[in-house]
Amino acid sequence: MADSPTPFERFVQGILPENPVYRQLLGLCPTLAVTNGMKPALTMACSVGFVLLCANIVISLIRNLLKPHLRIVIFTLTIATFVTIADRFLAAYFFQMSKTLGPYIPLIIVNCIIICRCEVCASKQGVVTAASDAIGQALGFGLALASIAAVREILGTGMLFGIRVLPDAWPDWVIMVLPPGAFITLGLLLGFVNWMGILKARRSAND
Amino acid sequence: MMYLLDILLISLTAALINNFVLYYFVGICPFVGVSRKVEMAFGMGCAVTFVISIAALISWSITTMVLIPGAPVSSFIAGFFLPEQAAAQIDLTVLSYIVYIFAIASSVQFVEMYVRKYFPMLYGSFGVFLPLITTNCAILFACLTIMSHVTGVDNPADAWDLGKAIALAFFGGVGFTIAIVIMSGIREELELADIPEPFQGAAITLIIGGILAIAFMGFTGVDSGIRDALMPPVEKQVSTRISHQPDIFSNPAALASLDLSSHDPSIQVGLP
């Protein structure tokens, strides 16, 4: 592997091997909060993707001007600007979804994923690398959110995207759309992903 | 009397019923990554409570004095450039998030310097956590909740004053401390248990957090029960019934699928 990964490598890394939720355990707050339906989950994933991409590009453009001890404040202020844009956009064009997501859109400002990517990648790499890293991480985040939301929505309401998937006789596991269901679903899926990783490592160790 | 009842209900709700960690999922990062030592977890909880109260004070003050339409400072400054009518309608709430995060970051910085200089013993017990708290969701969440109760209410008389804002913030921090101390106690016991390899670390912590959340669900309805017991039903006034304020932070999609609140207003699933 080269010293610093190419843009395409960063893009691919972000989706599964360095998945922000399952591997790095960052950004758990929106992951648990908005995943009781597929629609809020995908809206949140798009918002985080937008903010991550824009923040990475801006930070990468000004990376040579950053003073070391002020950089976290600069990251946070940049992210706050783009989150304000995303929040106002959602409030203007998707008002119902904006109310459903509530305070979790502004909480993207303190989402560890974005600050971490700015710190690790955008403040040190060029614009193209930073942008592809952002897109990869955003896709990985969206994948994680979608997987959890699918489980919670199907088991909790028998529907996916509002379309009935399970038969009417299914007793809705209401706990799944309530807070405890979020914790338990994420814990079980995290265990499953870890198990897959262990199997893969064992298989490649045996070869 | 009504005011004290409101404060009591806000505090109880923030600490137990709508616990910041187990209901609103803010502050999960320290919760999952918390040390296995109860003392360190308690120190972290104290630091968060301290910072959250100060941040709430600053953000409430800035919101009511600078940001909302008709605020004293903004209309005074705008009065030099615009006619009186327009100056009173300057609405700076679009800057809220930037202002809040800036206020939180700088107040954490100043608090750390102050505590390190004047209270070295306190600094020894929780000072090391202070820089980590800047990106803690719980602080910003408390500020946002206060903002929604100041700017999002239809009746200006219902807007929260400083007492309610600080009560929410402080007791939200207390609830966070309760949850994190319970979790660290359980993790101390978990060290002796034989956990399957895929679940070690964060996965088992989340599952236990889920069981804790189920336990805390038992507190649902305590606030409306207390309210109905202490306030005679005849004297119900709309301005003090907290449950009738716009419920902006209802749990996403849960209310839509459960349809609880539309029939029985005494069952509150969201933040009053």
Short mmCIF file of C-alpha atoms in Angstrom, two decimals:
data_model
loop_
_atom_site.label_atom_id
_atom_site.label_comp_id
_atom_site.label_asym_id
_atom_site.label_seq_id
_atom_site.Cartn_x
_atom_site.Cartn_y
_atom_site.Cartn_z
CA MET A 1 0.00 0.00 0.00
CA ALA A 2 1.33 3.44 -0.94
CA ASP A 3 2.26 5.91 1.74
CA SER A 4 -0.93 7.90 1.45
CA PRO A 5 -3.90 6.23 -0.19
CA THR A 6 -5.04 7.43 -3.59
CA PRO A 7 -8.39 9.16 -3.85
CA PHE A 8 -10.07 6.05 -5.20
CA GLU A 9 -8.62 3.94 -2.38
CA ARG A 10 -9.93 6.40 0.17
CA PHE A 11 -13.33 6.25 -1.48
CA VAL A 12 -13.49 2.48 -1.26
CA GLN A 13 -12.07 2.38 2.26
CA GLY A 14 -14.82 4.59 3.58
CA ILE A 15 -17.66 2.33 2.57
CA LEU A 16 -16.92 -0.92 4.43
CA PRO A 17 -13.37 -1.38 5.72
CA GLU A 18 -13.32 1.96 7.54
CA ASN A 19 -17.07 2.34 7.91
CA PRO A 20 -17.62 5.31 10.24
CA VAL A 21 -20.33 3.60 12.28
CA TYR A 22 -19.39 -0.07 12.33
CA ARG A 23 -15.62 0.22 12.38
CA GLN A 24 -14.77 3.61 13.80
CA LEU A 25 -17.82 3.91 16.10
CA LEU A 26 -18.25 7.58 15.27
CA GLY A 27 -21.51 9.46 14.82
CA LEU A 28 -23.57 7.07 16.92
CA CYS A 29 -25.90 9.84 18.03
CA PRO A 30 -27.77 10.36 14.75
CA THR A 31 -27.42 6.66 13.97
CA LEU A 32 -29.55 5.75 16.94
CA ALA A 33 -31.91 8.67 16.77
CA VAL A 34 -33.18 8.81 13.19
CA THR A 35 -33.18 5.18 12.20
CA ASN A 36 -36.71 4.27 13.18
CA GLY A 37 -37.76 4.84 9.59
CA MET A 38 -35.99 4.56 6.24
CA LYS A 39 -36.98 8.05 5.09
CA PRO A 40 -35.51 9.95 8.07
CA ALA A 41 -32.43 7.75 7.90
CA LEU A 42 -31.76 8.50 4.25
CA THR A 43 -32.47 12.21 4.72
CA MET A 44 -29.95 12.30 7.54
CA ALA A 45 -27.41 10.40 5.44
CA CYS A 46 -27.81 12.90 2.59
CA SER A 47 -27.47 15.86 4.96
CA VAL A 48 -24.35 14.46 6.57
CA GLY A 49 -22.96 13.68 3.12
CA PHE A 50 -23.55 17.23 1.95
CA VAL A 51 -21.98 18.80 5.03
CA LEU A 52 -19.06 16.36 5.00
CA LEU A 53 -18.29 16.99 1.32
CA CYS A 54 -18.51 20.77 1.56
CA ALA A 55 -16.57 20.97 4.81
CA ASN A 56 -13.84 18.68 3.49
CA ILE A 57 -13.46 20.75 0.32
CA VAL A 58 -13.32 24.07 2.18
CA ILE A 59 -10.92 22.83 4.86
CA SER A 60 -8.72 21.28 2.20
CA LEU A 61 -8.60 24.57 0.31
CA ILE A 62 -7.52 26.54 3.39
CA ARG A 63 -5.35 23.83 4.91
CA ASN A 64 -2.14 25.83 4.55
CA LEU A 65 -3.56 28.74 6.53
CA LEU A 66 -4.61 26.76 9.61
CA LYS A 67 -2.84 27.44 12.87
CA PRO A 68 -2.44 24.22 14.90
CA HIS A 69 -4.09 25.36 18.10
CA LEU A 70 -7.06 27.02 16.39
CA ARG A 71 -7.87 24.31 13.92
CA ILE A 72 -10.67 22.61 15.85
CA VAL A 73 -12.48 25.92 16.21
CA ILE A 74 -12.10 26.62 12.48
CA PHE A 75 -13.38 23.14 11.63
CA THR A 76 -16.37 23.57 13.88
CA LEU A 77 -17.28 27.01 12.55
CA THR A 78 -17.02 25.80 8.93
CA ILE A 79 -19.18 22.79 9.70
CA ALA A 80 -21.69 24.97 11.54
CA THR A 81 -22.07 27.17 8.47
CA PHE A 82 -22.84 24.26 6.18
CA VAL A 83 -25.17 22.69 8.72
CA THR A 84 -27.11 25.95 8.89
CA ILE A 85 -27.44 25.86 5.10
CA ALA A 86 -28.60 22.24 5.15
CA ASP A 87 -31.03 22.91 7.99
CA ARG A 88 -32.61 25.93 6.29
CA PHE A 89 -32.83 23.99 3.01
CA LEU A 90 -34.63 21.11 4.71
CA ALA A 91 -36.94 23.46 6.56
CA ALA A 92 -37.83 25.20 3.30
CA TYR A 93 -38.34 22.23 0.98
CA PHE A 94 -38.96 19.22 3.22
CA PHE A 95 -40.72 20.78 6.17
CA GLN A 96 -42.36 17.62 7.50
CA MET A 97 -39.09 15.71 7.44
CA SER A 98 -37.35 18.65 9.07
CA LYS A 99 -39.80 18.50 11.96
CA THR A 100 -39.39 14.74 12.28
CA LEU A 101 -35.62 15.00 12.42
CA GLY A 102 -35.90 17.89 14.85
CA PRO A 103 -32.71 18.78 16.73
CA TYR A 104 -30.62 16.05 15.11
CA ILE A 105 -29.83 18.12 12.03
CA PRO A 106 -28.05 20.87 14.00
CA LEU A 107 -26.38 18.11 15.99
CA ILE A 108 -24.47 17.24 12.81
CA ILE A 109 -22.19 20.11 13.88
CA VAL A 110 -20.75 18.01 16.68
CA ASN A 111 -20.89 14.79 14.72
CA CYS A 112 -17.56 13.14 15.31
CA ILE A 113 -17.37 11.77 11.76
CA ILE A 114 -17.03 15.16 10.13
CA ILE A 115 -14.57 16.60 12.60
CA CYS A 116 -12.55 13.40 12.44
CA ARG A 117 -12.39 13.40 8.63
CA CYS A 118 -11.40 17.07 8.60
CA GLU A 119 -8.67 16.38 11.12
CA VAL A 120 -7.36 13.18 9.59
CA CYS A 121 -7.74 13.83 5.89
CA ALA A 122 -8.91 17.24 4.74
CA SER A 123 -6.40 19.29 6.68
CA LYS A 124 -3.52 17.36 5.18
CA GLN A 125 -4.55 16.34 1.66
CA GLY A 126 -5.54 17.99 -1.57
CA VAL A 127 -9.07 18.79 -2.65
CA VAL A 128 -9.66 15.71 -4.82
CA THR A 129 -8.48 13.31 -2.11
CA ALA A 130 -10.52 15.07 0.53
CA ALA A 131 -13.62 15.06 -1.64
CA SER A 132 -13.39 11.36 -2.50
CA ASP A 133 -12.74 10.54 1.14
CA ALA A 134 -15.84 12.50 2.07
CA ILE A 135 -17.99 10.72 -0.51
CA GLY A 136 -16.72 7.31 0.60
CA GLN A 137 -17.35 7.99 4.27
CA ALA A 138 -20.78 9.43 3.51
CA LEU A 139 -21.72 6.33 1.52
CA GLY A 140 -20.50 4.13 4.36
CA PHE A 141 -22.53 6.15 6.83
CA GLY A 142 -25.59 5.90 4.61
CA LEU A 143 -25.11 2.16 4.32
CA ALA A 144 -24.92 1.79 8.08
CA LEU A 145 -27.98 3.98 8.66
CA ALA A 146 -29.96 2.14 6.00
CA SER A 147 -29.14 -1.27 7.45
CA ILE A 148 -30.20 -0.29 10.95
CA ALA A 149 -33.29 1.56 9.74
CA ALA A 150 -34.37 -1.39 7.62
CA VAL A 151 -34.22 -3.77 10.58
CA ARG A 152 -35.99 -1.37 12.93
CA GLU A 153 -38.71 -0.37 10.53
CA ILE A 154 -39.51 -3.85 9.26
CA LEU A 155 -39.59 -5.45 12.70
CA GLY A 156 -41.24 -2.49 14.37
CA THR A 157 -43.97 -1.62 11.92
CA GLY A 158 -43.94 -4.32 9.26
CA MET A 159 -43.39 -1.65 6.64
CA LEU A 160 -40.45 -0.39 4.60
CA PHE A 161 -40.68 3.13 3.17
CA GLY A 162 -44.33 3.00 4.17
CA ILE A 163 -45.02 -0.05 2.02
CA ARG A 164 -46.31 -3.10 3.81
CA VAL A 165 -43.65 -5.83 3.71
CA LEU A 166 -44.67 -8.28 6.40
CA PRO A 167 -48.15 -9.87 6.57
CA ASP A 168 -50.83 -8.10 8.56
CA ALA A 169 -50.75 -10.83 11.19
CA TRP A 170 -47.26 -9.66 12.23
CA PRO A 171 -47.45 -8.29 15.79
CA ASP A 172 -45.42 -5.08 15.51
CA TRP A 173 -42.37 -5.18 17.77
CA VAL A 174 -43.01 -1.65 18.90
CA ILE A 175 -39.88 -1.67 21.06
CA MET A 176 -37.89 -1.55 17.85
CA VAL A 177 -39.02 1.96 16.95
CA LEU A 178 -38.51 3.19 20.51
CA PRO A 179 -35.10 4.14 21.97
CA PRO A 180 -34.24 0.73 23.46
CA GLY A 181 -34.69 -0.88 20.06
CA ALA A 182 -32.11 1.46 18.62
CA PHE A 183 -29.48 0.43 21.15
CA ILE A 184 -30.19 -3.26 20.85
CA THR A 185 -30.32 -3.25 17.04
CA LEU A 186 -27.07 -1.38 16.73
CA GLY A 187 -25.42 -3.64 19.31
CA LEU A 188 -26.51 -6.80 17.53
CA LEU A 189 -25.57 -5.52 14.06
CA LEU A 190 -22.21 -4.35 15.38
CA GLY A 191 -21.63 -7.81 16.83
CA PHE A 192 -22.58 -9.33 13.47
CA VAL A 193 -20.16 -7.09 11.55
CA ASN A 194 -17.40 -7.88 14.04
CA TRP A 195 -18.11 -11.58 13.60
CA MET A 196 -17.80 -11.25 9.82
CA GLY A 197 -14.49 -9.49 10.35
CA ILE A 198 -13.23 -12.23 12.63
CA LEU A 199 -14.23 -14.95 10.16
CA LYS A 200 -12.49 -13.12 7.34
CA ALA A 201 -9.33 -12.62 9.38
CA ARG A 202 -9.38 -16.29 10.39
CA ARG A 203 -9.83 -17.39 6.79
CA SER A 204 -6.98 -15.25 5.49
CA ALA A 205 -4.79 -16.42 8.38
CA ASN A 206 -5.46 -20.04 7.43
CA ASP A 207 -4.51 -19.51 3.76
CA MET B 1 -46.35 27.93 42.97
CA MET B 2 -47.08 27.15 39.33
CA TYR B 3 -43.57 28.23 38.47
CA LEU B 4 -42.06 25.85 41.01
CA LEU B 5 -44.22 23.07 39.65
CA ASP B 6 -42.99 23.82 36.14
CA ILE B 7 -39.39 23.78 37.31
CA LEU B 8 -39.95 20.48 39.13
CA LEU B 9 -41.50 18.88 36.09
CA ILE B 10 -38.83 20.16 33.73
CA SER B 11 -36.11 18.84 36.03
CA LEU B 12 -37.74 15.45 36.49
CA THR B 13 -38.36 15.10 32.80
CA ALA B 14 -34.83 16.06 31.80
CA ALA B 15 -33.19 13.82 34.38
CA LEU B 16 -35.25 10.65 34.26
CA ILE B 17 -38.18 10.50 31.88
CA ASN B 18 -36.51 11.92 28.79
CA ASN B 19 -32.99 11.04 29.85
CA PHE B 20 -30.47 12.68 27.56
CA VAL B 21 -28.56 9.48 26.93
CA LEU B 22 -31.22 6.80 27.02
CA TYR B 23 -34.05 8.65 25.27
CA TYR B 24 -32.50 11.36 23.14
CA PHE B 25 -29.23 9.55 22.33
CA VAL B 26 -27.04 12.57 22.95
CA GLY B 27 -23.71 12.06 24.68
CA ILE B 28 -23.42 8.49 23.42
CA CYS B 29 -19.70 8.71 22.69
CA PRO B 30 -18.58 8.99 26.32
CA PHE B 31 -21.38 6.64 27.31
CA VAL B 32 -20.11 3.81 25.10
CA GLY B 33 -16.44 4.56 25.56
CA VAL B 34 -16.75 5.27 29.26
CA SER B 35 -14.11 4.01 31.58
CA ARG B 36 -14.78 0.91 33.58
CA LYS B 37 -14.13 2.82 36.74
CA VAL B 38 -17.11 4.34 38.51
CA GLU B 39 -15.00 7.23 39.85
CA MET B 40 -13.90 8.37 36.41
CA ALA B 41 -17.41 8.05 35.05
CA PHE B 42 -18.70 10.19 37.89
CA GLY B 43 -16.00 12.75 37.19
CA MET B 44 -17.01 12.84 33.54
CA GLY B 45 -20.64 13.30 34.53
CA CYS B 46 -19.78 16.16 36.86
CA ALA B 47 -17.74 17.88 34.17
CA VAL B 48 -20.58 17.57 31.67
CA THR B 49 -23.13 18.90 34.17
CA PHE B 50 -20.91 21.86 34.98
CA VAL B 51 -20.24 22.77 31.36
CA ILE B 52 -23.84 22.22 30.28
CA SER B 53 -25.13 24.66 32.90
CA ILE B 54 -22.68 27.35 31.90
CA ALA B 55 -23.38 26.79 28.20
CA ALA B 56 -27.13 27.03 28.83
CA LEU B 57 -26.67 30.29 30.70
CA ILE B 58 -24.63 31.80 27.89
CA SER B 59 -26.82 30.55 25.06
CA TRP B 60 -30.07 31.62 26.74
CA SER B 61 -28.63 35.08 27.36
CA ILE B 62 -27.40 35.46 23.81
CA THR B 63 -30.65 34.16 22.35
CA THR B 64 -32.92 36.46 24.30
CA MET B 65 -30.71 39.53 24.14
CA VAL B 66 -29.24 39.39 20.66
CA LEU B 67 -30.79 36.85 18.34
CA ILE B 68 -34.57 36.88 18.53
CA PRO B 69 -36.64 39.57 16.82
CA GLY B 70 -37.00 42.56 19.08
CA ALA B 71 -34.03 41.63 21.22
CA PRO B 72 -32.54 44.57 23.15
CA VAL B 73 -29.00 44.52 21.79
CA SER B 74 -29.74 43.87 18.14
CA SER B 75 -32.56 46.40 17.94
CA PHE B 76 -30.42 48.99 19.73
CA ILE B 77 -27.58 48.61 17.27
CA ALA B 78 -29.91 48.39 14.28
CA GLY B 79 -31.65 51.52 15.55
CA PHE B 80 -28.66 53.54 14.35
CA PHE B 81 -29.14 52.39 10.76
CA LEU B 82 -32.82 51.57 10.36
CA PRO B 83 -36.10 53.14 11.37
CA GLU B 84 -37.57 52.05 14.69
CA GLN B 85 -40.11 49.65 13.17
CA ALA B 86 -37.61 47.71 11.10
CA ALA B 87 -35.00 47.67 13.85
CA ALA B 88 -37.37 45.86 16.19
CA GLN B 89 -37.84 43.09 13.66
CA ILE B 90 -34.24 42.17 12.98
CA ASP B 91 -34.13 38.39 13.24
CA LEU B 92 -30.70 36.90 13.77
CA THR B 93 -31.79 33.38 14.68
CA VAL B 94 -30.23 32.02 11.51
CA LEU B 95 -26.88 32.55 13.23
CA SER B 96 -27.93 30.48 16.24
CA TYR B 97 -25.91 27.34 15.55
CA ILE B 98 -22.70 29.19 14.81
CA VAL B 99 -23.10 31.38 17.87
CA TYR B 100 -23.89 28.42 20.13
CA ILE B 101 -20.98 26.30 19.07
CA PHE B 102 -18.64 29.25 19.39
CA ALA B 103 -20.03 30.01 22.87
CA ILE B 104 -19.65 26.39 23.95
CA ALA B 105 -16.09 26.08 22.67
CA SER B 106 -14.92 29.29 24.29
CA SER B 107 -16.74 28.71 27.58
CA VAL B 108 -15.14 25.27 27.84
CA GLN B 109 -11.77 26.90 27.25
CA PHE B 110 -12.30 29.56 29.91
CA VAL B 111 -13.79 27.13 32.40
CA GLU B 112 -10.77 24.87 32.03
CA MET B 113 -8.32 27.73 32.59
CA TYR B 114 -10.29 29.02 35.57
CA VAL B 115 -10.70 25.64 37.25
CA ARG B 116 -7.05 24.76 36.70
CA LYS B 117 -5.91 27.96 38.38
CA TYR B 118 -8.31 28.34 41.28
CA PHE B 119 -9.56 24.83 42.07
CA PRO B 120 -6.62 22.49 41.51
CA MET B 121 -8.29 19.66 43.41
CA LEU B 122 -11.39 19.86 41.29
CA TYR B 123 -9.20 20.02 38.20
CA GLY B 124 -7.53 16.81 39.29
CA SER B 125 -10.83 14.97 39.43
CA PHE B 126 -12.53 16.11 36.24
CA GLY B 127 -10.43 18.72 34.49
CA VAL B 128 -8.89 16.30 32.06
CA PHE B 129 -12.29 15.59 30.47
CA LEU B 130 -13.07 19.22 29.73
CA PRO B 131 -11.51 19.48 26.26
CA LEU B 132 -13.37 16.33 25.20
CA ILE B 133 -16.68 17.84 26.12
CA THR B 134 -16.62 20.51 23.42
CA THR B 135 -17.82 18.00 20.85
CA ASN B 136 -20.25 16.35 23.22
CA CYS B 137 -23.72 16.35 21.69
CA ALA B 138 -25.38 16.83 25.05
CA ILE B 139 -24.24 20.42 25.48
CA LEU B 140 -25.39 21.57 22.06
CA PHE B 141 -28.61 19.59 22.47
CA ALA B 142 -29.44 21.42 25.70
CA CYS B 143 -28.80 24.76 23.99
CA LEU B 144 -31.02 23.76 21.05
CA THR B 145 -33.82 22.63 23.34
CA ILE B 146 -33.71 25.95 25.17
CA MET B 147 -33.69 27.78 21.84
CA SER B 148 -36.78 25.93 20.70
CA HIS B 149 -38.61 26.91 23.87
CA VAL B 150 -37.60 30.53 23.45
CA THR B 151 -38.01 31.07 19.70
CA GLY B 152 -40.43 28.31 18.76
CA VAL B 153 -43.37 29.15 21.00
CA ASP B 154 -46.44 30.84 19.59
CA ASN B 155 -47.27 32.77 22.74
CA PRO B 156 -44.40 35.01 23.92
CA ALA B 157 -45.55 34.57 27.51
CA ASP B 158 -44.72 30.86 27.25
CA ALA B 159 -41.10 31.47 26.36
CA TRP B 160 -38.74 29.96 28.90
CA ASP B 161 -36.96 32.26 31.28
CA LEU B 162 -33.49 31.72 32.70
CA GLY B 163 -34.64 29.56 35.62
CA LYS B 164 -36.30 26.97 33.40
CA ALA B 165 -33.38 26.98 30.98
CA ILE B 166 -30.84 26.32 33.72
CA ALA B 167 -33.11 23.72 35.32
CA LEU B 168 -33.29 21.78 32.06
CA ALA B 169 -29.55 21.99 31.49
CA PHE B 170 -28.47 21.12 35.02
CA PHE B 171 -30.85 18.22 35.44
CA GLY B 172 -30.11 16.99 31.95
CA GLY B 173 -26.50 16.77 33.09
CA VAL B 174 -27.63 14.99 36.25
CA GLY B 175 -29.52 12.44 34.17
CA PHE B 176 -26.45 11.97 31.99
CA THR B 177 -24.38 11.36 35.12
CA ILE B 178 -26.89 8.82 36.44
CA ALA B 179 -26.87 6.89 33.18
CA ILE B 180 -23.12 6.94 32.80
CA VAL B 181 -22.44 5.88 36.40
CA ILE B 182 -24.88 2.97 36.11
CA MET B 183 -23.22 1.90 32.88
CA SER B 184 -19.72 2.06 34.34
CA GLY B 185 -20.84 0.02 37.35
CA ILE B 186 -22.26 -2.63 35.04
CA ARG B 187 -19.08 -2.65 32.97
CA GLU B 188 -17.02 -3.22 36.10
CA GLU B 189 -19.06 -6.38 36.65
CA LEU B 190 -18.79 -7.32 32.98
CA GLU B 191 -15.04 -7.74 33.29
CA LEU B 192 -15.71 -11.02 35.09
CA ALA B 193 -18.16 -12.28 32.47
CA ASP B 194 -17.32 -14.43 29.46
CA ILE B 195 -18.53 -12.39 26.50
CA PRO B 196 -18.36 -13.84 22.97
CA GLU B 197 -15.57 -12.26 20.96
CA PRO B 198 -17.68 -10.37 18.38
CA PHE B 199 -19.58 -8.63 21.14
CA GLN B 200 -16.74 -7.50 23.32
CA GLY B 201 -16.34 -3.78 23.66
CA ALA B 202 -18.95 -1.52 22.14
CA ALA B 203 -21.54 -4.09 21.04
CA ILE B 204 -22.30 -5.48 24.48
CA THR B 205 -22.29 -1.97 25.92
CA LEU B 206 -24.96 -0.92 23.44
CA ILE B 207 -27.13 -3.94 24.17
CA ILE B 208 -26.89 -3.25 27.90
CA GLY B 209 -27.69 0.38 27.16
CA GLY B 210 -30.82 -0.86 25.43
CA ILE B 211 -31.88 -2.81 28.48
CA LEU B 212 -31.20 0.27 30.62
CA ALA B 213 -33.36 2.29 28.24
CA ILE B 214 -36.19 -0.22 28.69
CA ALA B 215 -35.82 0.20 32.45
CA PHE B 216 -35.95 3.99 32.17
CA MET B 217 -39.07 3.72 30.04
CA GLY B 218 -40.79 2.82 33.28
CA PHE B 219 -40.66 6.51 34.22
CA THR B 220 -42.99 7.49 31.38
CA GLY B 221 -46.03 9.33 32.59
CA VAL B 222 -44.60 10.28 35.98
CA ASP B 223 -44.62 13.95 35.03
CA SER B 224 -48.27 14.03 34.02
CA GLY B 225 -49.16 12.04 37.11
CA ILE B 226 -47.47 14.56 39.37
CA ARG B 227 -49.01 17.43 37.47
CA ASP B 228 -52.51 16.02 37.82
CA ALA B 229 -51.96 15.28 41.50
CA LEU B 230 -50.62 18.70 42.44
CA MET B 231 -52.73 20.86 40.16
CA PRO B 232 -56.46 20.57 40.74
CA PRO B 233 -58.07 19.85 37.36
CA VAL B 234 -60.48 22.81 37.67
CA GLU B 235 -57.65 25.36 37.69
CA LYS B 236 -55.98 24.21 34.48
CA GLN B 237 -54.62 27.28 32.71
CA VAL B 238 -53.29 26.96 29.21
CA SER B 239 -50.18 29.01 29.90
CA THR B 240 -48.87 26.66 32.60
CA ARG B 241 -49.82 23.35 30.95
CA ILE B 242 -46.42 22.47 29.61
CA SER B 243 -47.82 19.57 27.63
CA HIS B 244 -49.65 21.92 25.27
CA GLN B 245 -46.55 23.64 24.00
CA PRO B 246 -45.57 22.84 20.45
CA ASP B 247 -43.89 19.47 20.59
CA ILE B 248 -41.01 20.09 18.25
CA PHE B 249 -38.77 17.36 19.58
CA SER B 250 -41.15 14.45 19.46
CA ASN B 251 -39.32 11.21 18.99
CA PRO B 252 -38.84 10.81 15.25
CA ALA B 253 -41.54 8.72 13.62
CA ALA B 254 -42.36 6.93 16.87
CA LEU B 255 -45.40 9.03 17.59
CA ALA B 256 -46.61 8.70 14.03
CA SER B 257 -46.57 4.95 14.17
CA LEU B 258 -47.79 4.58 17.75
CA ASP B 259 -50.48 7.25 17.69
CA LEU B 260 -50.28 7.66 21.48
CA SER B 261 -50.41 11.40 21.93
CA SER B 262 -53.35 12.16 19.68
CA HIS B 263 -55.82 10.46 22.02
CA ASP B 264 -54.56 10.92 25.52
CA PRO B 265 -52.71 14.15 26.29
CA SER B 266 -51.57 12.85 29.66
CA ILE B 267 -49.25 10.33 28.01
CA GLN B 268 -46.20 12.35 27.03
CA VAL B 269 -43.60 10.69 24.90
CA GLY B 270 -41.81 13.87 23.85
CA LEU B 271 -40.19 16.71 25.72
CA PRO B 272 -42.85 18.96 27.27
#
